[in-house]
XYZ file of C-alpha atoms in Angstrom:
363
model
C -50.934 84.091 -49.809
C -47.129 84.160 -49.625
C -44.924 81.685 -51.500
C -43.038 81.183 -48.230
C -39.494 80.800 -49.595
C -37.188 83.546 -48.331
C -33.876 82.003 -49.461
C -32.542 83.933 -52.473
C -32.457 82.001 -55.734
C -28.917 81.419 -57.002
C -28.579 83.026 -60.447
C -25.943 82.398 -63.100
C -26.216 84.981 -65.876
C -25.177 84.750 -69.518
C -23.932 87.878 -71.322
C -22.862 91.368 -70.243
C -24.163 93.403 -73.163
C -26.781 96.122 -72.861
C -29.449 94.111 -71.032
C -26.954 91.878 -69.234
C -25.001 94.762 -67.739
C -28.194 96.420 -66.535
C -29.354 93.156 -64.941
C -26.080 92.739 -63.035
C -26.779 96.141 -61.526
C -30.409 95.241 -60.789
C -29.769 91.790 -59.287
C -27.743 93.370 -56.486
C -30.879 95.143 -55.224
C -33.322 92.270 -55.871
C -34.415 90.629 -52.591
C -35.148 87.244 -54.199
C -31.869 86.771 -56.039
C -28.178 86.087 -55.487
C -25.759 86.375 -58.405
C -23.299 83.464 -58.323
C -21.699 83.689 -61.755
C -21.641 85.297 -65.213
C -20.811 83.559 -68.479
C -19.221 85.641 -71.271
C -18.606 84.815 -74.921
C -15.845 87.414 -75.395
C -12.461 85.948 -74.322
C -11.213 89.364 -73.173
C -13.999 89.509 -70.574
C -13.299 86.109 -69.002
C -11.516 86.428 -65.666
C -12.569 90.042 -65.068
C -14.829 91.134 -62.224
C -18.410 91.258 -63.509
C -19.062 94.491 -61.612
C -16.349 96.118 -63.678
C -17.896 94.698 -66.858
C -21.263 96.181 -65.858
C -19.783 99.578 -65.023
C -20.209 99.336 -61.245
C -17.929 98.606 -58.299
C -16.345 95.116 -58.134
C -18.717 92.445 -56.812
C -16.178 89.675 -56.221
C -17.394 87.434 -59.069
C -15.125 86.721 -62.037
C -16.603 86.123 -65.487
C -16.306 82.582 -66.828
C -16.375 81.242 -70.364
C -17.437 77.575 -70.377
C -20.698 75.726 -69.906
C -18.897 73.320 -67.561
C -18.340 76.192 -65.124
C -22.036 77.033 -65.209
C -23.027 73.443 -64.426
C -20.393 73.122 -61.693
C -21.790 76.181 -59.899
C -25.177 74.416 -59.529
C -27.321 77.570 -59.794
C -31.087 77.437 -59.392
C -31.545 79.301 -62.644
C -29.632 80.563 -65.662
C -30.691 83.981 -66.948
C -29.802 84.403 -70.614
C -29.508 87.964 -71.963
C -27.689 87.411 -75.237
C -29.230 88.975 -78.326
C -29.670 85.625 -80.057
C -30.342 82.207 -78.467
C -27.619 79.639 -77.863
C -29.475 76.360 -78.229
C -26.413 74.187 -77.565
C -25.828 75.951 -74.243
C -29.537 75.658 -73.431
C -29.475 71.908 -73.981
C -26.477 71.289 -71.724
C -27.821 73.492 -68.952
C -31.340 72.036 -69.054
C -30.040 68.460 -69.086
C -28.037 69.327 -65.958
C -31.297 70.239 -64.216
C -30.813 74.023 -64.271
C -33.843 76.210 -65.050
C -33.518 78.858 -67.770
C -35.174 82.266 -68.098
C -34.260 84.107 -71.288
C -34.883 87.485 -72.911
C -33.360 86.378 -76.227
C -35.684 86.071 -79.219
C -37.756 83.191 -77.952
C -41.330 82.740 -76.744
C -42.865 79.534 -78.123
C -40.562 78.404 -80.878
C -42.381 78.888 -84.206
C -39.850 81.576 -85.159
C -36.790 79.475 -84.413
C -38.242 76.400 -86.123
C -39.020 78.401 -89.262
C -35.855 80.475 -89.594
C -33.245 78.447 -87.704
C -34.310 74.782 -87.940
C -32.496 71.962 -86.186
C -30.332 69.968 -88.670
C -32.286 66.803 -87.848
C -35.532 68.320 -89.083
C -37.083 68.059 -85.623
C -38.342 71.242 -84.009
C -36.135 73.053 -81.521
C -39.163 73.343 -79.265
C -39.515 69.560 -79.102
C -35.783 69.035 -78.536
C -35.491 71.653 -75.788
C -38.689 70.488 -74.132
C -37.310 66.938 -74.004
C -34.004 68.167 -72.551
C -35.790 70.202 -69.893
C -38.028 67.318 -68.865
C -35.099 64.894 -68.807
C -33.202 67.207 -66.475
C -36.240 68.180 -64.414
C -35.792 71.834 -65.422
C -38.077 74.573 -66.748
C -37.485 76.858 -69.738
C -39.222 80.259 -70.018
C -38.858 83.153 -72.452
C -39.984 86.677 -71.609
C -39.051 90.350 -71.764
C -40.918 93.584 -72.330
C -41.783 92.862 -75.935
C -42.307 90.064 -76.694
C -43.378 89.371 -73.126
C -45.063 91.792 -70.767
C -46.598 93.766 -73.638
C -48.743 90.787 -74.663
C -49.510 89.830 -71.057
C -50.956 93.322 -70.598
C -53.074 92.724 -73.693
C -54.479 89.522 -72.223
C -55.181 91.048 -68.806
C -56.925 94.052 -70.367
C -59.500 91.712 -71.887
C -60.710 90.364 -68.538
C -63.746 92.678 -68.489
C -64.693 92.359 -72.161
C -67.775 90.278 -72.902
C -67.449 89.859 -76.670
C -63.985 90.246 -78.185
C -63.616 91.049 -81.876
C -59.929 91.974 -82.023
C -57.006 92.367 -79.617
C -54.017 94.457 -80.726
C -50.856 95.213 -78.773
C -48.554 97.960 -80.039
C -44.983 98.909 -79.199
C -44.572 102.568 -80.196
C -40.987 103.493 -79.330
C -37.802 105.280 -80.296
C -35.360 102.370 -80.635
C -32.193 104.465 -80.768
C -31.687 103.673 -77.072
C -30.948 100.044 -77.963
C -27.234 100.335 -78.710
C -26.718 97.009 -80.454
C -25.295 97.625 -83.915
C -25.286 93.876 -84.605
C -29.039 93.682 -84.033
C -29.900 96.597 -86.298
C -27.629 95.387 -89.101
C -29.452 92.059 -89.041
C -32.827 93.829 -89.114
C -31.704 95.976 -92.060
C -31.602 99.469 -90.567
C -29.134 101.599 -92.561
C -29.714 99.724 -95.825
C -31.282 101.588 -98.776
C -35.036 101.571 -98.218
C -35.600 100.214 -101.747
C -33.356 97.192 -101.085
C -35.576 94.211 -102.022
C -34.031 92.169 -99.203
C -35.366 94.499 -96.489
C -38.864 93.037 -95.942
C -37.388 89.548 -95.634
C -34.719 90.726 -93.184
C -37.296 92.516 -91.056
C -39.501 89.453 -91.031
C -36.717 86.987 -90.260
C -35.378 88.963 -87.307
C -38.725 90.087 -85.892
C -40.744 86.926 -86.425
C -40.383 86.138 -82.742
C -43.228 88.659 -82.427
C -45.407 86.226 -84.352
C -44.775 83.881 -81.422
C -46.365 86.469 -79.146
C -49.513 86.324 -81.282
C -49.553 82.537 -80.848
C -49.095 82.935 -77.078
C -52.034 85.334 -76.847
C -54.162 83.008 -78.974
C -53.365 80.181 -76.574
C -54.530 82.282 -73.615
C -57.735 83.183 -75.487
C -58.374 79.550 -76.545
C -58.448 80.768 -80.133
C -57.164 78.552 -82.946
C -55.451 80.641 -85.614
C -55.357 79.711 -89.282
C -52.109 81.632 -89.829
C -50.066 84.634 -88.698
C -49.510 87.164 -91.495
C -46.587 89.630 -91.727
C -46.921 93.177 -93.069
C -44.573 96.184 -92.981
C -44.131 99.822 -93.998
C -40.654 101.334 -94.382
C -39.481 104.842 -93.477
C -36.524 106.286 -95.425
C -34.123 108.751 -93.781
C -34.531 112.218 -95.300
C -30.894 113.092 -94.481
C -27.718 111.473 -93.171
C -28.124 110.588 -89.491
C -25.188 109.915 -87.142
C -26.265 108.424 -83.818
C -22.678 108.099 -82.608
C -22.930 104.321 -82.330
C -24.757 103.840 -85.670
C -24.939 105.637 -89.008
C -28.039 105.927 -91.200
C -27.352 107.389 -94.677
C -29.996 109.455 -96.436
C -32.448 107.135 -98.171
C -31.768 104.248 -95.797
C -34.175 102.526 -93.429
C -34.588 104.640 -90.282
C -38.087 103.672 -89.162
C -40.623 100.927 -89.738
C -44.159 99.840 -88.921
C -44.449 96.062 -88.666
C -47.612 94.051 -88.092
C -48.165 90.404 -87.219
C -51.795 89.473 -87.770
C -53.381 86.328 -86.340
C -56.052 85.298 -88.841
C -59.246 83.257 -88.402
C -61.450 82.683 -91.475
C -59.775 85.594 -93.251
C -60.312 88.052 -90.381
C -57.527 89.441 -88.186
C -58.361 88.617 -84.572
C -55.085 89.014 -82.636
C -52.339 91.439 -83.667
C -49.047 92.789 -82.423
C -47.539 95.908 -84.026
C -44.007 97.337 -83.870
C -43.914 101.091 -84.467
C -40.180 101.775 -84.445
C -38.123 104.875 -85.170
C -34.364 105.135 -85.024
C -34.698 108.787 -86.026
C -37.731 111.063 -86.491
C -36.260 112.275 -89.780
C -37.889 109.691 -92.066
C -40.548 109.653 -94.761
C -43.039 108.308 -94.005
C -42.788 108.722 -90.253
C -45.065 107.708 -87.444
C -46.417 109.365 -84.321
C -44.154 107.652 -81.809
C -45.914 107.646 -78.449
C -43.133 106.163 -76.321
C -45.342 103.511 -74.750
C -47.053 100.148 -75.072
C -50.681 100.171 -76.130
C -53.499 97.640 -75.920
C -56.572 98.148 -78.103
C -59.514 95.770 -77.826
C -62.518 95.945 -80.108
C -65.566 94.381 -78.558
C -68.213 94.990 -75.939
C -67.007 97.049 -74.148
C -63.963 98.444 -75.997
C -60.600 98.957 -74.298
C -57.705 101.356 -74.905
C -54.794 101.095 -72.475
C -51.430 102.866 -72.491
C -48.542 101.404 -70.527
C -46.378 104.484 -69.943
C -42.822 104.162 -68.603
C -41.147 107.139 -66.922
C -37.703 107.493 -65.302
C -37.209 107.540 -61.550
C -37.217 111.055 -60.018
C -33.982 112.883 -60.739
C -33.010 110.824 -63.794
C -32.072 113.033 -66.747
C -33.218 111.439 -70.005
C -30.992 113.797 -71.999
C -28.146 111.526 -70.851
C -27.993 108.727 -73.478
C -26.899 106.175 -70.879
C -29.839 106.932 -68.592
C -32.197 106.841 -71.576
C -30.850 103.439 -72.643
C -30.981 102.146 -69.060
C -34.773 102.409 -68.946
C -35.175 100.295 -72.083
C -32.793 97.645 -70.778
C -34.491 97.617 -67.362
C -37.994 97.009 -68.703
C -36.614 94.263 -70.956
C -34.775 92.376 -68.225
C -36.915 92.869 -65.102
C -39.793 90.651 -66.307
C -37.201 87.863 -66.433
C -35.766 88.529 -62.965
C -39.194 88.842 -61.368
C -40.362 85.577 -62.946
C -37.577 83.435 -61.493
C -39.425 82.229 -58.372
C -42.401 81.086 -60.444
C -40.217 79.394 -63.039
C -38.348 77.434 -60.363
C -41.700 76.262 -58.985
C -43.137 75.375 -62.425
C -43.226 71.822 -63.834
C -40.343 70.703 -66.069
C -40.415 71.546 -69.757
C -41.086 74.652 -71.826
C -43.619 77.045 -70.304
C -45.072 80.311 -71.579
C -46.643 83.242 -69.780
C -50.033 81.571 -70.290
C -48.886 78.708 -68.023
C -47.581 80.705 -65.057
C -49.350 82.274 -62.038
C -50.057 85.953 -61.496
C -47.088 86.407 -59.127
C -44.810 85.743 -62.123
C -45.573 89.268 -63.303
C -45.246 91.023 -59.931
C -42.377 93.386 -59.199
C -40.666 93.723 -55.834
C -40.869 96.485 -53.236
C -37.651 98.321 -52.364
C -35.672 97.000 -49.416
């Protein structure tokens, strides 16, 4: 059954960082989408052609810098690819009736409510949901992880009769994510014995706890709590990545777990097996993939492997980084049709149809 709408959705994008630049390049080849504007936070970028900002040929669209310009363009959807959410922008855009799809650290809202509460004491989820419903718009958060990784975990359980535990794992080299701001916030580069490190890791990865809640919702499982745990890997020597420095003895790798507990037993988990450099102690066997493990009858072990297109040389740092940015942003682009068709308010991947997670064939 075809959705029947062949008119491209009009997209206004926020941010031209790592993911944002890659998505500008990808939107041009996406049959469902038409880029109509790009919002930038950096004053020096405003007024420049967004193709130039993304490292491609000019596309005839100049970057803007105000929310008023977004609203005036009347796009069907705003795609938000900033590292951290901009709730004030979200509110204005949703109230104007514009749908939002974001890859910033958002899935359900427990993380934002806990670590970045609204001054009124009300939850950001409640406030944004009200704004979306008032404007008749839909708000959806996705990405590779959190996002598609947990969706794969849910789908893999379809043929399991008796589930005991579902665990999704991201086992990756994160040095391709060239965002120094992000890694400073997470604590990479700080001495591994810094007592602040576990709290920093938790605060800036707790969005992954939201993915545990999302999976629990899909499984109709009521969790008692989601527990955080981590192991830290110290650099065994000074490491210079070019865009980031990791002194000997500083955090260069980590293994983080979010455990969804029921009656003292972990039932749903998501793990983050990250290395910025392999030269850490301890270190982990980085598999470069996303894994689903399901204990039950029968048991499931799935690997979601991601390889470059033929001819792409992964020894080129830009090509290596491009793959990570692509798999982060494409779940958002491919979801746009379904989000536009969804009812107003906040939705999660558990609320949307299968076509939300479908890619597109080449033109």
